């Protein structure tokens, strides 16, 4: 099979010819139909994630068809469409797993980081952590739901019943979450880099009550601010937009350092919290919402061998919505 491989941090992915993997106990073999390109992949390539399993095939927004089942695997049938997310495996017995917080498991393993990913024509995955997906939508349009959508949903759930929601960084996650908020009739406000007129127009098209540059003042105080851009300086900027009792949620796996800020913008029972990974229950709940809304992802397709071009376009902020690799 063809696969794009990361051999070392800060190097381009390498197109390789590799044997098709064989499913182990409890695993399924998938023919990859599409794989989303996530900002976390950039953090992996840039060496900002600790202890990757190198060489590694990146990619954790995988949509594929079941080809074969390993010993003991069940719940899926050959030919069925399946989604593979970031969370690829947990220990299942630690305190976090027992409490329903498997996303915090210290022995968790992650797809496209410590487990084989979807920048390939085939991959294997633990069937317990996969999701059944519908045949009614193109695979490429479903792929971003498996990380951008899931992390956006978990970030929103941490904001509770917040009605006025700010979205900082209007990329793949935010453009999906915007549609969830519109479906739920919650006003949202899009904060982008200064001068990013295209993203602001995109947010307005999706129903934003206001769109402007981070650092500008929205017309209403926010109940919650969800930060998807990996920029620590957005935290104090978001705090200044919050009403008392509001929450800032940092939704990225990596973020630059948060600068010091005056206590007065935190006072008033404002809260800063982070999102770490996701749970399978997040996936089940979000996919139900995605079907009911329904959510339509805006994507730019790239052939598998142009994975480096897709990553570069993402790095430069040239993607409206999400980039997706299509092996075929």
Coordinates of C-alpha atoms in Angstrom, one line a residue:
X1 CA 0.0 0.0 0.0
X2 CA 1.0 3.6 -0.4
X3 CA 1.4 5.6 2.8
X4 CA 2.8 9.0 3.9
X5 CA 5.3 8.5 6.7
X6 CA 6.9 10.8 9.3
X7 CA 10.4 9.7 10.0
X8 CA 11.6 12.5 12.2
X9 CA 10.2 15.8 13.5
X10 CA 10.6 18.9 11.2
X11 CA 11.0 16.8 8.1
X12 CA 8.5 16.4 5.2
X13 CA 6.4 13.3 5.1
X14 CA 7.8 10.5 2.9
X15 CA 5.7 8.6 0.3
X16 CA 6.4 4.9 1.0
X17 CA 5.3 1.5 -0.3
X18 CA 4.5 -0.7 2.7
X19 CA 2.9 -4.1 3.3
X20 CA -0.9 -3.9 4.0
X21 CA -1.2 -4.4 7.8
X22 CA -2.9 -7.4 9.2
X23 CA -5.5 -7.0 12.0
X24 CA -4.5 -8.2 15.4
X25 CA -6.7 -9.5 18.2
X26 CA -9.8 -7.2 18.5
X27 CA -8.7 -5.1 15.5
X28 CA -10.3 -4.4 12.1
X29 CA -8.5 -3.8 8.8
X30 CA -9.9 -0.8 6.9
X31 CA -9.5 0.4 3.3
X32 CA -9.2 4.2 3.9
X33 CA -11.7 6.2 1.9
X34 CA -10.6 9.6 3.4
X35 CA -8.6 11.1 6.2
X36 CA -8.9 14.6 7.5
X37 CA -5.8 16.8 8.0
X38 CA -5.8 18.2 11.6
X39 CA -3.8 20.9 13.3
X40 CA -2.6 18.2 15.7
X41 CA -0.8 16.6 12.7
X42 CA 1.1 19.9 12.4
X43 CA 2.1 19.7 16.0
X44 CA 3.3 16.1 15.5
X45 CA 5.3 17.1 12.4
X46 CA 6.8 20.1 14.3
X47 CA 7.9 18.0 17.2
X48 CA 5.6 19.6 19.7
X49 CA 4.0 16.4 20.9
X50 CA 6.2 14.2 23.2
X51 CA 7.3 10.7 22.5
X52 CA 5.7 9.9 19.1
X53 CA 6.2 6.4 17.8
X54 CA 8.5 7.1 14.9
X55 CA 8.4 6.3 12.1
X56 CA 4.6 6.9 12.1
X57 CA 1.8 7.2 9.6
X58 CA -0.1 10.3 10.8
X59 CA -3.9 10.9 10.5
X60 CA -6.7 10.4 13.0
X61 CA -9.8 11.5 11.2
X62 CA -10.2 8.3 9.3
X63 CA -13.2 7.1 7.3
X64 CA -12.8 3.6 5.8
X65 CA -14.5 0.3 4.8
X66 CA -14.0 -2.8 6.8
X67 CA -11.9 -5.3 4.8
X68 CA -11.2 -8.0 7.5
X69 CA -11.7 -8.6 11.2
X70 CA -9.0 -9.9 13.5
X71 CA -9.6 -12.6 16.1
X72 CA -12.2 -11.6 18.6
X73 CA -13.3 -8.5 16.7
X74 CA -17.1 -8.0 16.5
X75 CA -19.7 -5.3 16.0
X76 CA -18.7 -4.5 12.4
X77 CA -19.1 -6.4 9.1
X78 CA -17.0 -6.4 6.0
X79 CA -17.9 -3.6 3.7
X80 CA -19.3 -1.5 6.5
X81 CA -18.2 2.2 6.8
X82 CA -16.3 3.0 10.0
X83 CA -14.8 6.1 11.5
X84 CA -11.5 6.0 13.5
X85 CA -10.9 8.9 15.9
X86 CA -7.9 10.3 17.8
X87 CA -8.4 8.1 20.9
X88 CA -7.3 4.7 19.8
X89 CA -6.9 2.6 22.9
X90 CA -7.1 2.9 26.7
X91 CA -6.2 0.5 29.6
X92 CA -9.9 0.2 30.6
X93 CA -9.2 -0.3 34.3
X94 CA -7.5 2.7 35.8
X95 CA -9.4 5.2 37.9
X96 CA -10.0 7.5 35.0
X97 CA -11.4 4.8 32.8
X98 CA -13.6 3.5 35.7
X99 CA -15.0 7.1 36.2
X100 CA -15.9 7.5 32.6
X101 CA -13.0 9.8 31.9
X102 CA -11.1 7.5 29.6
X103 CA -9.8 10.6 27.7
X104 CA -7.4 11.1 30.7
X105 CA -6.1 7.5 30.9
X106 CA -2.3 7.6 31.4
X107 CA -1.9 4.5 29.2
X108 CA -4.0 5.8 26.4
X109 CA -2.7 5.4 22.8
X110 CA -3.6 7.8 20.0
X111 CA -4.2 7.2 16.3
X112 CA -1.6 8.6 13.9
X113 CA 0.7 9.4 16.9
X114 CA 1.4 6.1 18.7
X115 CA -0.8 3.9 16.5
X116 CA -0.9 3.7 12.7
X117 CA -2.9 6.5 11.2
X118 CA -5.0 7.2 8.1
X119 CA -2.5 8.9 5.7
X120 CA -2.4 5.6 3.9
X121 CA -4.5 3.3 1.7
X122 CA -5.1 0.8 4.6
X123 CA -5.0 0.9 8.3
X124 CA -5.9 -1.2 11.4
X125 CA -7.8 0.0 14.4
X126 CA -9.1 -1.3 17.7
X127 CA -12.8 -2.0 16.9
X128 CA -13.9 -0.9 20.4
X129 CA -12.9 2.7 19.6
X130 CA -14.4 2.9 16.2
X131 CA -17.8 4.4 15.2
X132 CA -20.3 3.2 12.6
X133 CA -20.8 5.9 9.9
X134 CA -23.6 6.4 7.4
X135 CA -23.3 5.7 3.7
X136 CA -25.4 8.7 2.8
X137 CA -22.6 11.3 2.8
X138 CA -19.3 11.3 0.9
X139 CA -16.5 9.9 3.0
X140 CA -14.4 13.1 2.7
X141 CA -17.2 15.2 4.2
X142 CA -17.5 12.8 7.2
X143 CA -13.7 12.7 8.0
X144 CA -13.5 16.1 9.8
X145 CA -16.3 15.1 12.2
X146 CA -13.9 12.6 13.8
X147 CA -11.6 15.1 15.5
X148 CA -12.6 18.7 14.6
X149 CA -16.2 17.9 15.3
X150 CA -15.6 15.7 18.3
X151 CA -13.2 18.1 20.1
X152 CA -15.5 21.0 19.2
X153 CA -18.4 19.2 20.8
X154 CA -16.4 18.3 23.9
X155 CA -15.3 21.9 24.3
X156 CA -18.9 23.1 24.0
X157 CA -20.1 20.6 26.5
X158 CA -17.5 22.1 29.0
X159 CA -19.2 25.4 28.6
X160 CA -22.5 24.0 30.0
X161 CA -25.6 25.9 29.0
X162 CA -23.7 29.0 27.7
X163 CA -25.9 30.9 25.3
X164 CA -23.5 33.5 23.8
X165 CA -20.5 31.6 22.7
X166 CA -17.2 33.0 21.2
X167 CA -15.2 30.9 18.8
X168 CA -11.5 31.9 18.6
X169 CA -9.9 30.6 15.4
X170 CA -12.4 29.8 12.7
X171 CA -11.0 26.7 11.2
X172 CA -12.2 23.1 10.9
X173 CA -13.5 22.7 14.5
X174 CA -15.2 26.1 14.6
X175 CA -17.0 25.8 11.3
X176 CA -18.5 22.5 12.4
X177 CA -19.4 23.8 15.9
X178 CA -20.9 26.9 14.3
X179 CA -23.5 24.7 12.7
X180 CA -24.2 22.9 16.0
X181 CA -24.8 26.3 17.7
X182 CA -27.0 27.5 14.9
X183 CA -29.0 24.3 15.1
X184 CA -29.4 24.8 18.9
X185 CA -30.2 28.5 18.3
X186 CA -27.3 29.8 20.4
X187 CA -25.7 33.0 19.1
X188 CA -22.0 32.7 18.3
X189 CA -19.3 35.2 17.7
X190 CA -16.2 34.5 15.5
X191 CA -12.8 35.9 16.4
X192 CA -10.1 35.5 13.7
X193 CA -6.7 36.9 13.0
X194 CA -6.7 40.6 12.1
X195 CA -7.3 41.1 8.4
X196 CA -8.7 37.6 7.8
X197 CA -11.7 38.8 5.9
X198 CA -12.3 35.5 4.2
X199 CA -12.7 33.6 7.6
X200 CA -14.9 36.4 8.9
X201 CA -17.1 36.2 5.8
X202 CA -17.3 32.4 6.1
X203 CA -18.4 32.7 9.8
X204 CA -21.1 35.2 8.8
X205 CA -22.3 32.9 6.1
X206 CA -22.7 30.1 8.7
X207 CA -24.8 32.4 10.9
X208 CA -22.4 34.2 13.2
X209 CA -24.0 37.1 15.1
X210 CA -20.7 39.0 14.7
X211 CA -17.3 38.3 13.2
X212 CA -14.1 40.3 13.8
X213 CA -10.5 40.2 14.9
X214 CA -9.4 38.7 18.2
X215 CA -8.9 41.7 20.5
X216 CA -11.9 43.5 19.1
X217 CA -15.0 43.7 21.3
X218 CA -18.1 41.7 20.3
X219 CA -21.4 43.5 20.7
X220 CA -22.4 41.2 23.6
X221 CA -20.7 39.8 26.6
X222 CA -19.9 36.1 26.2
X223 CA -21.0 33.2 28.4
X224 CA -18.2 31.1 27.1
X225 CA -15.2 31.4 24.8
X226 CA -13.8 28.4 23.0
X227 CA -10.3 28.7 21.8
X228 CA -9.2 26.5 18.9
X229 CA -6.2 28.5 17.7
X230 CA -3.0 27.4 19.5
X231 CA -2.2 30.9 20.6
X232 CA -1.8 31.5 24.4
X233 CA -2.3 35.2 24.0
X234 CA -5.9 34.6 23.2
X235 CA -6.7 33.5 26.7
X236 CA -6.6 36.9 28.3
X237 CA -8.2 38.4 25.2
X238 CA -11.1 36.0 25.7
X239 CA -11.3 36.6 29.4
X240 CA -11.9 40.3 28.7
X241 CA -15.0 39.3 26.6
X242 CA -16.6 37.1 29.3
X243 CA -19.4 38.0 31.6
X244 CA -19.0 37.0 35.3
X245 CA -19.2 33.3 35.8
X246 CA -18.2 32.6 32.2
X247 CA -15.8 30.0 31.0
X248 CA -12.8 30.0 28.6
X249 CA -12.1 26.6 27.1
X250 CA -8.7 25.9 25.5
X251 CA -9.5 23.2 23.0
X252 CA -6.1 22.4 21.5
X253 CA -3.7 19.6 22.4
X254 CA -0.9 22.2 22.2
X255 CA -0.8 25.9 22.8
X256 CA 1.9 28.6 23.1
X257 CA 2.5 30.0 26.6
X258 CA -0.3 32.0 28.2
X259 CA 1.1 35.5 29.0
X260 CA 0.5 37.0 32.5
X261 CA -2.7 39.0 32.9
X262 CA -4.3 41.0 35.7
X263 CA -6.4 39.1 38.2
X264 CA -9.3 41.4 37.7
X265 CA -10.2 39.8 34.3
X266 CA -10.4 36.4 36.0
X267 CA -12.2 37.6 39.1
X268 CA -15.9 37.2 39.2
X269 CA -15.8 33.4 39.1
X270 CA -14.6 33.2 35.6
X271 CA -13.0 29.9 34.7
X272 CA -10.2 28.7 32.4
X273 CA -10.1 25.0 31.5
X274 CA -8.7 22.7 28.9
X275 CA -9.9 19.9 26.8
X276 CA -7.9 16.7 26.7
X277 CA -8.8 14.2 23.9
X278 CA -12.3 12.7 23.8
X279 CA -14.3 9.8 25.1
X280 CA -16.3 7.3 23.1
X281 CA -19.5 8.7 24.7
X282 CA -18.5 12.1 23.2
X283 CA -18.4 10.4 19.8
X284 CA -21.8 8.7 20.1
X285 CA -23.5 11.9 21.3
X286 CA -21.9 14.2 18.7
X287 CA -22.6 11.9 15.8
X288 CA -26.3 11.9 16.8
X289 CA -26.3 15.7 16.7
X290 CA -24.4 15.8 13.5
X291 CA -27.0 13.6 11.8
X292 CA -29.9 15.6 13.2
X293 CA -28.6 19.1 12.5
X294 CA -27.4 18.1 9.8
X295 CA -23.8 19.3 9.6
X296 CA -22.2 19.9 6.2
X297 CA -18.4 20.2 6.3
X298 CA -16.7 22.5 3.9
X299 CA -13.6 20.6 2.7
X300 CA -10.7 20.9 0.3
X301 CA -9.6 17.5 -1.1
X302 CA -6.0 16.5 -1.6
X303 CA -4.6 13.3 -3.1
X304 CA -2.7 11.2 -0.6
X305 CA 0.7 12.0 -2.1
X306 CA 0.1 15.7 -1.6
X307 CA -0.2 15.4 2.2
X308 CA 2.7 17.8 2.6
X309 CA 0.9 20.4 0.5
X310 CA -2.2 20.0 2.6
X311 CA -0.2 20.5 5.8
X312 CA 1.4 23.6 4.4
X313 CA -1.9 25.1 3.4
X314 CA -3.2 24.5 6.9
X315 CA -0.2 26.1 8.4
X316 CA -0.6 29.2 6.3
X317 CA -4.3 29.5 7.1
X318 CA -5.3 28.9 3.5
X319 CA -8.0 26.3 4.2
X320 CA -11.6 27.4 4.7
X321 CA -13.1 24.6 6.6
X322 CA -11.0 21.4 6.6
X323 CA -8.4 19.7 4.4
X324 CA -9.0 16.0 3.6
X325 CA -6.7 13.4 2.0
X326 CA -8.3 11.0 -0.4
X327 CA -6.1 8.0 -1.2
X328 CA -8.0 7.0 -4.3

